């Protein structure tokens, strides 16, 4: 019997042998039942045999279980010398990155961040910005009109109106968001990102504007010395209006933003007295600035959602 137990390889076989010995109809069970017919010595021997046999079964069970455990451990062993599978790590989209940089810079200058609705009414997108119905300047932008007369916001200038209406003056804010125009080529996307800066207080001048713009560009493009060129321009909501160019690497002039002193009519439309308060405003495409910063030729790549492009461009 001892050898028989020791040679058993599986728990199932061990269990069935155990049942045949100790089960209800087992051999040992039968012998124990008849113990009363035995003399004392024989009883003691049977008891000892019973105890020993149970012990043997227990030991063999532990051995088999241990062998199974070892076998499983061997199979599950990790080979730590294998090369790891490369992790697919995401990054922030370059526009998101540049947007947070721009916001951080303007906030450090004391500008407060604002957003507004992309579906805008005529008042905020045009009329309050000194561009009433039939004003020729409405043609400066190819607008998406809705049937109810609302528009897809063509400029974040609409946000400066909302900010002044809500908070009054003095105010120093910037509005960010998507803007929409019917145009599409390498430097225009029908949806693009704009940023609008506004500072209205007593005695604000054009030189305050130029100082902030210069500091902003120098921080964003990480250039110590930013050379600017100011050209006269026209926007209905500023007077005088200017276009600001910046000298790029290699001496090339790049147009970076439109700006000017807030038109008195715009202040009046927001309930502000232009005889007491003056201000400046500036507006630019933040995707344009990001294009320059990252050296891209086609603005549409930002919006294609092509992960391979994003990865290859190394953002
Ligand atoms: N809203 C103008 C545009 O979309 C940009 C702009 C120009 C904003 C001059 C301004 C500004 O605040 O003063 O073309």
Coordinates of N, CA, C and O and ligand atoms in Angstrom, one line a residue, residues 141 154-155 157 160 181 194 196-197 235 237-238 258-260 281-283, ligand 1:
X141 N -14.8 89.9 -44.2 CA -14.8 88.5 -43.7 C -15.9 87.7 -44.4 O -17.0 88.2 -44.5
X154 N -17.0 85.1 -36.5 CA -15.9 85.3 -37.5 C -14.7 85.8 -36.8 O -13.6 85.8 -37.4
X155 N -14.8 86.3 -35.6 CA -13.7 86.9 -34.9 C -13.9 86.9 -33.4 O -15.0 87.0 -32.9
X157 N -13.1 89.1 -31.5 CA -13.5 90.5 -31.1 C -14.8 90.5 -30.4 O -15.1 91.3 -29.5
X160 N -14.7 90.6 -26.7 CA -14.4 91.8 -25.9 C -15.7 92.6 -25.6 O -15.8 93.2 -24.6
X181 N -14.6 81.2 -41.0 CA -14.9 81.9 -42.2 C -14.8 81.0 -43.4 O -14.1 80.0 -43.4
X194 N -8.5 82.2 -32.8 CA -8.1 83.6 -32.6 C -8.0 83.9 -31.1 O -8.6 83.3 -30.3
X196 N -7.9 87.5 -28.8 CA -8.2 88.9 -28.8 C -7.8 89.5 -27.5 O -8.2 89.0 -26.4
X197 N -7.0 90.6 -27.5 CA -6.6 91.2 -26.3 C -7.2 92.6 -26.1 O -7.5 93.2 -27.2
X235 N -9.6 98.8 -39.4 CA -10.6 97.9 -38.8 C -11.7 98.8 -38.3 O -11.4 99.8 -37.7
X237 N -13.5 98.6 -35.7 CA -13.6 98.7 -34.3 C -12.4 99.4 -33.6 O -12.4 99.5 -32.4
X238 N -11.4 99.8 -34.4 CA -10.3 100.5 -33.8 C -10.0 101.8 -34.6 O -10.3 101.8 -35.8
X258 N -3.4 92.3 -36.1 CA -4.0 93.6 -36.3 C -4.3 94.1 -34.9 O -4.4 93.4 -33.9
X259 N -4.3 95.5 -34.8 CA -4.5 96.1 -33.5 C -4.9 97.5 -33.7 O -5.1 98.0 -34.8
X260 N -5.1 98.2 -32.6 CA -5.5 99.6 -32.6 C -6.1 100.1 -31.3 O -6.2 99.4 -30.4
X281 N -6.8 97.3 -28.4 CA -7.2 95.9 -28.7 C -6.2 95.4 -29.7 O -5.7 96.1 -30.5
X282 N -6.0 94.1 -29.6 CA -5.2 93.4 -30.7 C -5.8 92.0 -30.9 O -6.5 91.4 -30.1
X283 N -5.6 91.5 -32.1 CA -6.2 90.2 -32.5 C -5.3 89.5 -33.4 O -4.7 90.1 -34.3
Ligands
LIG1 N1 -10.8 90.9 -35.6 C1 -9.7 91.1 -36.5 C2 -9.8 90.0 -37.6 O1 -10.3 89.0 -37.4 C3 -8.5 91.1 -35.8 C4 -8.3 92.3 -35.0 C5 -7.7 93.4 -35.6 C6 -8.7 92.4 -33.7 C7 -7.5 94.6 -34.9 C8 -8.5 93.5 -33.0 C9 -7.9 94.6 -33.6 O2 -8.8 93.7 -31.7 O3 -7.7 95.8 -32.9 O4 -9.2 90.2 -38.6

